[in-house]
PDB file of C-alpha atoms in Angstrom:
ATOM      1  CA  MET A   7      -0.063  -0.032  -0.009  1.00 83.00           C
ATOM      2  CA  THR A   8       1.165   3.449  -0.574  1.00 93.00           C
ATOM      3  CA  TYR A   9       0.633   6.176   2.001  1.00 96.00           C
ATOM      4  CA  THR A  10       0.121   9.703   1.012  1.00 97.00           C
ATOM      5  CA  ILE A  11       1.777  12.871   2.105  1.00 97.00           C
ATOM      6  CA  LEU A  12       0.537  16.514   2.221  1.00 98.00           C
ATOM      7  CA  ILE A  13       3.479  19.183   2.824  1.00 97.00           C
ATOM      8  CA  VAL A  14       2.074  22.493   4.440  1.00 97.00           C
ATOM      9  CA  GLU A  15       5.135  25.305   4.836  1.00 95.00           C
ATOM     10  CA  ASP A  16       5.198  28.663   3.870  1.00 93.00           C
ATOM     11  CA  GLU A  17       8.952  28.686   2.943  1.00 91.00           C
ATOM     12  CA  TYR A  18       9.625  27.519  -0.789  1.00 90.00           C
ATOM     13  CA  LEU A  19      13.031  26.254  -0.030  1.00 90.00           C
ATOM     14  CA  VAL A  20      11.783  24.198   3.015  1.00 90.00           C
ATOM     15  CA  ARG A  21       9.079  22.710   0.761  1.00 91.00           C
ATOM     16  CA  GLN A  22      11.740  21.832  -1.715  1.00 89.00           C
ATOM     17  CA  GLY A  23      14.125  20.493   0.713  1.00 87.00           C
ATOM     18  CA  LEU A  24      11.437  18.176   1.841  1.00 89.00           C
ATOM     19  CA  THR A  25      10.450  16.672  -1.536  1.00 89.00           C
ATOM     20  CA  LYS A  26      14.080  16.421  -2.556  1.00 88.00           C
ATOM     21  CA  LEU A  27      16.281  15.297   0.473  1.00 86.00           C
ATOM     22  CA  VAL A  28      14.468  11.828   0.676  1.00 89.00           C
ATOM     23  CA  ASN A  29      12.981   9.322  -1.775  1.00 92.00           C
ATOM     24  CA  VAL A  30       9.769   8.843  -0.155  1.00 94.00           C
ATOM     25  CA  ALA A  31       8.957   6.098  -2.541  1.00 94.00           C
ATOM     26  CA  ALA A  32      11.436   4.000  -0.584  1.00 93.00           C
ATOM     27  CA  TYR A  33       8.884   4.118   2.471  1.00 94.00           C
ATOM     28  CA  ASP A  34       5.907   3.089   0.064  1.00 95.00           C
ATOM     29  CA  MET A  35       4.863   6.824   0.217  1.00 96.00           C
ATOM     30  CA  GLU A  36       3.980   9.677  -2.112  1.00 96.00           C
ATOM     31  CA  ILE A  37       3.755  13.322  -2.043  1.00 96.00           C
ATOM     32  CA  ILE A  38       0.318  14.294  -3.289  1.00 96.00           C
ATOM     33  CA  GLY A  39       0.347  18.202  -2.590  1.00 96.00           C
ATOM     34  CA  GLN A  40       1.923  21.024  -1.214  1.00 96.00           C
ATOM     35  CA  ALA A  41       0.263  24.001   0.448  1.00 96.00           C
ATOM     36  CA  GLU A  42       1.798  27.635   1.439  1.00 94.00           C
ATOM     37  CA  ASN A  43      -0.348  27.843   4.403  1.00 94.00           C
ATOM     38  CA  GLY A  44      -3.125  25.922   6.752  1.00 94.00           C
ATOM     39  CA  ARG A  45      -5.945  27.326   4.786  1.00 94.00           C
ATOM     40  CA  GLN A  46      -4.911  26.245   1.501  1.00 95.00           C
ATOM     41  CA  ALA A  47      -3.959  23.085   3.041  1.00 96.00           C
ATOM     42  CA  TRP A  48      -7.374  22.574   4.465  1.00 96.00           C
ATOM     43  CA  LYS A  49      -8.860  22.939   1.033  1.00 94.00           C
ATOM     44  CA  LEU A  50      -6.503  20.314  -0.299  1.00 97.00           C
ATOM     45  CA  ILE A  51      -7.410  17.928   2.507  1.00 96.00           C
ATOM     46  CA  GLN A  52     -10.944  18.031   1.785  1.00 93.00           C
ATOM     47  CA  LYS A  53     -10.608  17.226  -1.552  1.00 95.00           C
ATOM     48  CA  GLN A  54      -8.172  14.255  -0.561  1.00 96.00           C
ATOM     49  CA  VAL A  55      -7.373  13.366   2.771  1.00 97.00           C
ATOM     50  CA  PRO A  56      -3.635  12.329   3.271  1.00 97.00           C
ATOM     51  CA  ASP A  57      -2.188   9.703   5.417  1.00 97.00           C
ATOM     52  CA  ILE A  58       0.445  12.018   6.609  1.00 97.00           C
ATOM     53  CA  ILE A  59       0.649  15.860   7.206  1.00 97.00           C
ATOM     54  CA  LEU A  60       3.861  17.524   7.640  1.00 96.00           C
ATOM     55  CA  THR A  61       3.166  21.367   8.665  1.00 94.00           C
ATOM     56  CA  ASP A  62       4.963  24.141   9.708  1.00 91.00           C
ATOM     57  CA  ILE A  63       3.719  26.096  13.089  1.00 88.00           C
ATOM     58  CA  ASN A  64       3.926  29.771  11.976  1.00 86.00           C
ATOM     59  CA  MET A  65       2.094  30.437   8.903  1.00 88.00           C
ATOM     60  CA  PRO A  66      -0.198  33.147   7.651  1.00 86.00           C
ATOM     61  CA  GLN A  67      -4.023  32.970   7.624  1.00 86.00           C
ATOM     62  CA  LEU A  68      -4.217  29.354   9.536  1.00 89.00           C
ATOM     63  CA  ASN A  69      -1.127  28.322  11.526  1.00 88.00           C
ATOM     64  CA  GLY A  70       0.017  24.843  12.084  1.00 89.00           C
ATOM     65  CA  ILE A  71      -1.538  24.491  15.562  1.00 86.00           C
ATOM     66  CA  GLN A  72      -4.893  25.554  14.162  1.00 88.00           C
ATOM     67  CA  LEU A  73      -4.625  23.333  11.236  1.00 91.00           C
ATOM     68  CA  ALA A  74      -3.650  20.440  13.394  1.00 90.00           C
ATOM     69  CA  SER A  75      -6.750  21.101  15.612  1.00 86.00           C
ATOM     70  CA  LEU A  76      -9.024  21.035  12.619  1.00 90.00           C
ATOM     71  CA  VAL A  77      -7.421  17.874  11.336  1.00 92.00           C
ATOM     72  CA  ARG A  78      -7.520  16.139  14.595  1.00 88.00           C
ATOM     73  CA  GLU A  79     -11.394  16.766  15.119  1.00 85.00           C
ATOM     74  CA  THR A  80     -12.381  15.960  11.464  1.00 91.00           C
ATOM     75  CA  TYR A  81      -9.932  13.334  10.417  1.00 92.00           C
ATOM     76  CA  PRO A  82      -8.442  11.625  13.542  1.00 91.00           C
ATOM     77  CA  GLN A  83      -6.748   8.925  11.636  1.00 93.00           C
ATOM     78  CA  VAL A  84      -4.426  11.379   9.824  1.00 96.00           C
ATOM     79  CA  HIS A  85      -0.577  11.468  11.290  1.00 95.00           C
ATOM     80  CA  LEU A  86       0.579  14.862  11.891  1.00 95.00           C
ATOM     81  CA  VAL A  87       4.280  16.070  12.043  1.00 93.00           C
ATOM     82  CA  PHE A  88       5.224  19.450  12.938  1.00 91.00           C
ATOM     83  CA  LEU A  89       8.135  21.295  11.321  1.00 89.00           C
ATOM     84  CA  THR A  90       9.370  23.672  13.839  1.00 83.00           C
ATOM     85  CA  GLY A  91      12.329  26.247  14.613  1.00 78.00           C
ATOM     86  CA  TYR A  92      13.844  27.024  17.981  1.00 62.00           C
ATOM     87  CA  ASP A  93      11.375  29.823  18.602  1.00 66.00           C
ATOM     88  CA  ASP A  94       8.330  27.294  18.468  1.00 65.00           C
ATOM     89  CA  PHE A  95      10.191  24.337  20.309  1.00 64.00           C
ATOM     90  CA  ASP A  96       8.136  24.593  23.555  1.00 68.00           C
ATOM     91  CA  TYR A  97       5.007  25.050  21.621  1.00 68.00           C
ATOM     92  CA  ALA A  98       5.619  21.876  19.513  1.00 62.00           C
ATOM     93  CA  LEU A  99       6.290  19.996  22.390  1.00 66.00           C
ATOM     94  CA  SER A 100       3.076  20.843  23.811  1.00 64.00           C
ATOM     95  CA  ALA A 101       1.205  20.144  20.696  1.00 65.00           C
ATOM     96  CA  VAL A 102       2.888  16.706  20.421  1.00 64.00           C
ATOM     97  CA  LYS A 103       1.528  15.742  24.027  1.00 63.00           C
ATOM     98  CA  LEU A 104      -1.909  16.681  22.258  1.00 62.00           C
ATOM     99  CA  GLY A 105      -1.891  14.048  19.833  1.00 77.00           C
ATOM    100  CA  VAL A 106       0.721  15.136  17.091  1.00 84.00           C
ATOM    101  CA  ASP A 107       2.975  12.036  16.320  1.00 87.00           C
ATOM    102  CA  ASP A 108       6.181  13.832  15.888  1.00 86.00           C
ATOM    103  CA  TYR A 109       8.309  17.004  15.027  1.00 84.00           C
ATOM    104  CA  LEU A 110      11.022  18.074  13.111  1.00 86.00           C
ATOM    105  CA  LEU A 111      13.360  20.683  14.174  1.00 85.00           C
ATOM    106  CA  LYS A 112      14.847  23.126  11.575  1.00 84.00           C
ATOM    107  CA  PRO A 113      17.155  23.167  10.192  1.00 86.00           C
ATOM    108  CA  PHE A 114      16.728  19.217   9.620  1.00 87.00           C
ATOM    109  CA  SER A 115      18.819  16.764   7.868  1.00 89.00           C
ATOM    110  CA  ARG A 116      18.110  13.885   5.461  1.00 91.00           C
ATOM    111  CA  GLN A 117      18.665  11.514   8.486  1.00 93.00           C
ATOM    112  CA  ASP A 118      15.974  13.353  10.572  1.00 92.00           C
ATOM    113  CA  ILE A 119      13.429  13.109   7.523  1.00 93.00           C
ATOM    114  CA  GLU A 120      14.277   9.261   7.122  1.00 94.00           C
ATOM    115  CA  GLU A 121      13.979   8.520  10.847  1.00 94.00           C
ATOM    116  CA  MET A 122      10.558  10.327  11.032  1.00 94.00           C
ATOM    117  CA  LEU A 123       9.292   8.685   8.010  1.00 95.00           C
ATOM    118  CA  GLY A 124      10.362   5.347   9.292  1.00 95.00           C
ATOM    119  CA  LYS A 125       8.450   5.671  12.343  1.00 95.00           C
ATOM    120  CA  ILE A 126       5.504   6.932  10.887  1.00 95.00           C
ATOM    121  CA  LYS A 127       5.393   3.940   8.431  1.00 95.00           C
ATOM    122  CA  GLN A 128       5.538   1.389  11.215  1.00 94.00           C
ATOM    123  CA  LYS A 129       2.417   3.088  12.792  1.00 94.00           C
ATOM    124  CA  LEU A 130       0.637   2.942   9.537  1.00 94.00           C
ATOM    125  CA  ASP A 131       1.760  -0.622   8.669  1.00 91.00           C
ATOM    126  CA  LYS A 132       0.225  -1.586  12.097  1.00 89.00           C
ATOM    127  CA  GLU A 133      -2.832   0.276  11.531  1.00 89.00           C
ATOM    128  CA  GLU A 134      -3.336  -1.533   8.118  1.00 87.00           C
ATOM    129  CA  LYS A 135      -2.820  -4.699   9.639  1.00 81.00           C
ATOM    130  CA  GLU A 136      -5.376  -4.023  12.518  1.00 79.00           C
ATOM    131  CA  GLU A 137      -7.731  -2.563   9.839  1.00 80.00           C
ATOM    132  CA  GLN A 138      -7.494  -5.809   7.678  1.00 73.00           C
ATOM    133  CA  LEU A 139      -7.958  -8.128  10.663  1.00 70.00           C
ATOM    134  CA  GLN A 140     -10.892  -5.882  11.777  1.00 70.00           C
ATOM    135  CA  ASP A 141     -12.469  -6.589   8.449  1.00 68.00           C
ATOM    136  CA  LEU A 142     -11.761 -10.271   8.630  1.00 63.00           C
ATOM    137  CA  LEU A 143     -13.685 -10.651  12.009  1.00 62.00           C
ATOM    138  CA  THR A 144     -16.622  -8.369  11.073  1.00 62.00           C
ATOM    139  CA  ASP A 145     -17.435  -8.907   7.321  1.00 58.00           C
ATOM    140  CA  LYS A 146     -16.052 -12.221   6.819  1.00 52.00           C
ATOM    141  CA  PHE A 147     -15.595 -14.076  10.176  1.00 52.00           C
ATOM    142  CA  GLU A 148     -18.146 -16.738   9.443  1.00 50.00           C
ATOM    143  CA  GLY A 149     -16.092 -17.639   6.519  1.00 55.00           C
ATOM    144  CA  ASN A 150     -12.495 -17.161   6.855  1.00 63.00           C
ATOM    145  CA  MET A 151     -11.939 -17.114  10.459  1.00 69.00           C
ATOM    146  CA  ALA A 152     -14.513 -19.708  11.374  1.00 71.00           C
ATOM    147  CA  GLN A 153     -13.048 -22.076   8.832  1.00 76.00           C
ATOM    148  CA  LYS A 154      -9.635 -21.622  10.187  1.00 78.00           C
ATOM    149  CA  ILE A 155     -10.878 -22.434  13.680  1.00 82.00           C
ATOM    150  CA  GLN A 156     -13.044 -25.316  12.341  1.00 83.00           C
ATOM    151  CA  SER A 157      -9.892 -26.629  10.710  1.00 87.00           C
ATOM    152  CA  HIS A 158      -8.068 -27.017  13.939  1.00 90.00           C
ATOM    153  CA  LEU A 159     -10.906 -28.383  16.253  1.00 92.00           C
ATOM    154  CA  ALA A 160      -9.109 -31.775  16.426  1.00 91.00           C
ATOM    155  CA  ASP A 161      -5.900 -30.177  17.345  1.00 93.00           C
ATOM    156  CA  SER A 162      -5.477 -30.183  21.114  1.00 92.00           C
ATOM    157  CA  GLN A 163      -2.511 -27.727  21.142  1.00 92.00           C
ATOM    158  CA  PHE A 164      -4.466 -24.976  19.015  1.00 93.00           C
ATOM    159  CA  SER A 165      -4.856 -21.841  21.015  1.00 92.00           C
ATOM    160  CA  LEU A 166      -5.267 -18.263  20.822  1.00 92.00           C
ATOM    161  CA  LYS A 167      -1.494 -17.866  20.629  1.00 92.00           C
ATOM    162  CA  SER A 168      -1.001 -20.124  17.687  1.00 89.00           C
ATOM    163  CA  LEU A 169      -4.025 -18.528  15.916  1.00 86.00           C
ATOM    164  CA  ALA A 170      -2.519 -15.066  16.425  1.00 83.00           C
ATOM    165  CA  SER A 171       0.867 -16.252  15.217  1.00 84.00           C
ATOM    166  CA  ASP A 172      -0.675 -17.652  12.052  1.00 77.00           C
ATOM    167  CA  LEU A 173      -2.363 -14.252  11.266  1.00 72.00           C
ATOM    168  CA  GLY A 174       0.494 -12.063  12.507  1.00 72.00           C
ATOM    169  CA  PHE A 175      -1.205 -10.314  15.379  1.00 76.00           C
ATOM    170  CA  SER A 176      -0.371 -10.210  19.079  1.00 85.00           C
ATOM    171  CA  PRO A 177      -2.554 -12.715  21.147  1.00 90.00           C
ATOM    172  CA  THR A 178      -3.926  -9.689  23.350  1.00 91.00           C
ATOM    173  CA  TYR A 179      -5.196  -7.700  20.297  1.00 85.00           C
ATOM    174  CA  LEU A 180      -6.660 -10.650  18.460  1.00 83.00           C
ATOM    175  CA  SER A 181      -8.457 -11.597  21.932  1.00 88.00           C
ATOM    176  CA  SER A 182      -9.859  -8.292  22.263  1.00 87.00           C
ATOM    177  CA  LEU A 183     -11.410  -8.324  18.702  1.00 80.00           C
ATOM    178  CA  ILE A 184     -12.722 -11.965  18.822  1.00 82.00           C
ATOM    179  CA  LYS A 185     -14.612 -11.046  22.130  1.00 84.00           C
ATOM    180  CA  LYS A 186     -15.828  -7.685  20.663  1.00 80.00           C
ATOM    181  CA  GLU A 187     -17.377  -9.593  17.694  1.00 74.00           C
ATOM    182  CA  LEU A 188     -18.489 -13.017  18.956  1.00 76.00           C
ATOM    183  CA  GLY A 189     -19.316 -11.644  22.579  1.00 82.00           C
ATOM    184  CA  LEU A 190     -17.267 -14.712  23.957  1.00 87.00           C
ATOM    185  CA  PRO A 191     -13.448 -15.176  24.965  1.00 92.00           C
ATOM    186  CA  PHE A 192     -11.731 -17.160  22.235  1.00 91.00           C
ATOM    187  CA  GLN A 193     -11.435 -20.307  24.339  1.00 93.00           C
ATOM    188  CA  ASP A 194     -14.940 -20.403  25.302  1.00 93.00           C
ATOM    189  CA  TYR A 195     -15.759 -19.977  21.476  1.00 90.00           C
ATOM    190  CA  LEU A 196     -13.471 -22.864  20.851  1.00 93.00           C
ATOM    191  CA  VAL A 197     -15.042 -25.245  23.196  1.00 95.00           C
ATOM    192  CA  ARG A 198     -18.521 -24.189  22.074  1.00 93.00           C
ATOM    193  CA  GLU A 199     -17.599 -25.321  18.331  1.00 91.00           C
ATOM    194  CA  ARG A 200     -15.865 -28.444  19.677  1.00 95.00           C
ATOM    195  CA  VAL A 201     -19.047 -29.425  21.419  1.00 95.00           C
ATOM    196  CA  LYS A 202     -21.039 -28.637  18.483  1.00 91.00           C
ATOM    197  CA  GLN A 203     -18.902 -30.943  16.471  1.00 92.00           C
ATOM    198  CA  ALA A 204     -18.972 -33.552  19.203  1.00 95.00           C
ATOM    199  CA  LYS A 205     -22.660 -33.645  19.038  1.00 93.00           C
ATOM    200  CA  LEU A 206     -22.763 -34.244  15.373  1.00 88.00           C
ATOM    201  CA  LEU A 207     -20.317 -36.962  15.696  1.00 92.00           C
ATOM    202  CA  LEU A 208     -22.356 -38.472  18.413  1.00 92.00           C
ATOM    203  CA  LEU A 209     -25.494 -38.346  16.472  1.00 86.00           C
ATOM    204  CA  THR A 210     -24.005 -39.618  12.732  1.00 87.00           C
ATOM    205  CA  THR A 211     -21.169 -42.077  13.872  1.00 90.00           C
ATOM    206  CA  ASP A 212     -20.680 -45.178  15.808  1.00 90.00           C
ATOM    207  CA  LEU A 213     -17.356 -43.771  17.386  1.00 94.00           C
ATOM    208  CA  LYS A 214     -16.950 -44.475  21.044  1.00 94.00           C
ATOM    209  CA  ILE A 215     -17.374 -41.036  23.164  1.00 95.00           C
ATOM    210  CA  TYR A 216     -13.745 -41.240  24.101  1.00 95.00           C
ATOM    211  CA  GLU A 217     -12.808 -41.276  20.383  1.00 96.00           C
ATOM    212  CA  ILE A 218     -15.337 -38.564  19.589  1.00 96.00           C
ATOM    213  CA  ALA A 219     -13.356 -36.518  22.390  1.00 96.00           C
ATOM    214  CA  GLU A 220     -10.098 -36.846  20.947  1.00 95.00           C
ATOM    215  CA  LYS A 221     -11.323 -35.901  17.293  1.00 95.00           C
ATOM    216  CA  VAL A 222     -12.572 -32.438  18.577  1.00 96.00           C
ATOM    217  CA  GLY A 223      -9.417 -31.806  20.458  1.00 95.00           C
ATOM    218  CA  PHE A 224     -10.168 -33.063  24.112  1.00 96.00           C
ATOM    219  CA  GLU A 225      -7.185 -34.970  25.397  1.00 93.00           C
ATOM    220  CA  ASP A 226      -8.990 -35.539  28.845  1.00 94.00           C
ATOM    221  CA  MET A 227     -12.120 -37.577  28.960  1.00 95.00           C
ATOM    222  CA  ASN A 228     -13.475 -36.123  32.127  1.00 95.00           C
ATOM    223  CA  TYR A 229     -12.794 -32.293  31.034  1.00 95.00           C
ATOM    224  CA  PHE A 230     -14.706 -33.154  27.766  1.00 96.00           C
ATOM    225  CA  THR A 231     -17.685 -34.543  29.727  1.00 96.00           C
ATOM    226  CA  GLN A 232     -17.619 -31.740  32.017  1.00 96.00           C
ATOM    227  CA  ARG A 233     -17.551 -28.906  29.286  1.00 96.00           C
ATOM    228  CA  PHE A 234     -19.935 -30.803  27.097  1.00 96.00           C
ATOM    229  CA  LYS A 235     -22.499 -30.900  29.969  1.00 95.00           C
ATOM    230  CA  GLN A 236     -21.964 -27.311  30.651  1.00 94.00           C
ATOM    231  CA  ILE A 237     -23.041 -26.226  27.131  1.00 93.00           C
ATOM    232  CA  ALA A 238     -25.433 -29.056  26.222  1.00 91.00           C
ATOM    233  CA  GLY A 239     -26.883 -29.615  29.607  1.00 92.00           C
ATOM    234  CA  VAL A 240     -26.321 -33.203  29.305  1.00 93.00           C
ATOM    235  CA  THR A 241     -23.567 -35.523  29.161  1.00 94.00           C
ATOM    236  CA  PRO A 242     -22.257 -37.005  25.892  1.00 94.00           C
ATOM    237  CA  ARG A 243     -23.707 -40.465  26.873  1.00 93.00           C
ATOM    238  CA  GLN A 244     -27.097 -39.123  27.635  1.00 92.00           C
ATOM    239  CA  PHE A 245     -27.169 -36.813  24.436  1.00 90.00           C
ATOM    240  CA  LYS A 246     -26.354 -39.743  22.397  1.00 86.00           C
ATOM    241  CA  LYS A 247     -29.273 -41.931  23.788  1.00 82.00           C
ATOM    242  CA  GLY A 248     -31.560 -38.898  23.011  1.00 77.00           C
ATOM    243  CA  GLU A 249     -31.984 -37.540  26.727  1.00 62.00           C
ATOM    244  CA  ASP A 250     -31.986 -33.751  25.660  1.00 57.00           C
ATOM    245  CA  ARG A 251     -34.672 -34.252  23.098  1.00 49.00           C
TER     246      ARG A 251
END
C-alpha cells in the first residue's frame, strides 16, 4: 500500500528540501500536494485526505496548530508532524502531547526526515494490519476466521497464541477483537465449536465417546464430559441416547 503525504510550509526552499532530500517512494509513500498556509492545506485535505501531514507552525491565515486541531477533530486517523524552529520548540512539544505524532526541528537533515518517515510508516503498517483483521472479523468472520478455527478443532494444542501467530497479530489484540465481535472469549468460542462438532459425531457415527473427544481436541475425557454438559445440559452419553430431545 502507498501512503500519501501533504506538505504544508510557507517557505518555498523548505518545501523543496522535503521533496528532494529523501526518496519517499522507498517508504511506500508519495507526496500528493503542497500548500503555503493552513487555509490552502485545509482545502486540499477536504478534496483528498492524506495519511500524513507535515506542517509548519508559524504560517499566515491558518497556522499549524489551528490546522492540526481541525484535522484532529475531523480526520483523527491522519498522522501529523510539526516542522518547527527553535522559537516554536516549546509550543511544538506541547502540541505533541496533544496528539501530534512527531516534530522535525529546523534545520533538519536527510537522516532526520528518514527517521521520522520510518517511525510513521511503522505506525501506518500496524494500523493497516489491524484494519485488515477488523474486516476479517466483522465482514468475513463466518467464512475465513471460523473456517480456520474449524480446521483446528481436532488439534488439542490449538490456542489463541497459535492462531495469532498464524495471522501475524498479538494474542492480546486478537483476543479483544474476537470477544468484541463474538461476545465470547476465544477459549469459550473454541470449546463451543468443539462441542457442536462432538454432537454431530455422536449423532452420525458409531465412534466411542472417548474417540469423539479426541477428534474434537479433548485429551482428557473427564474435562470433555464436564464442558459438554456445561454447554449441552447433558453428558455426551445422555445426548447420544437422546435424553436432551
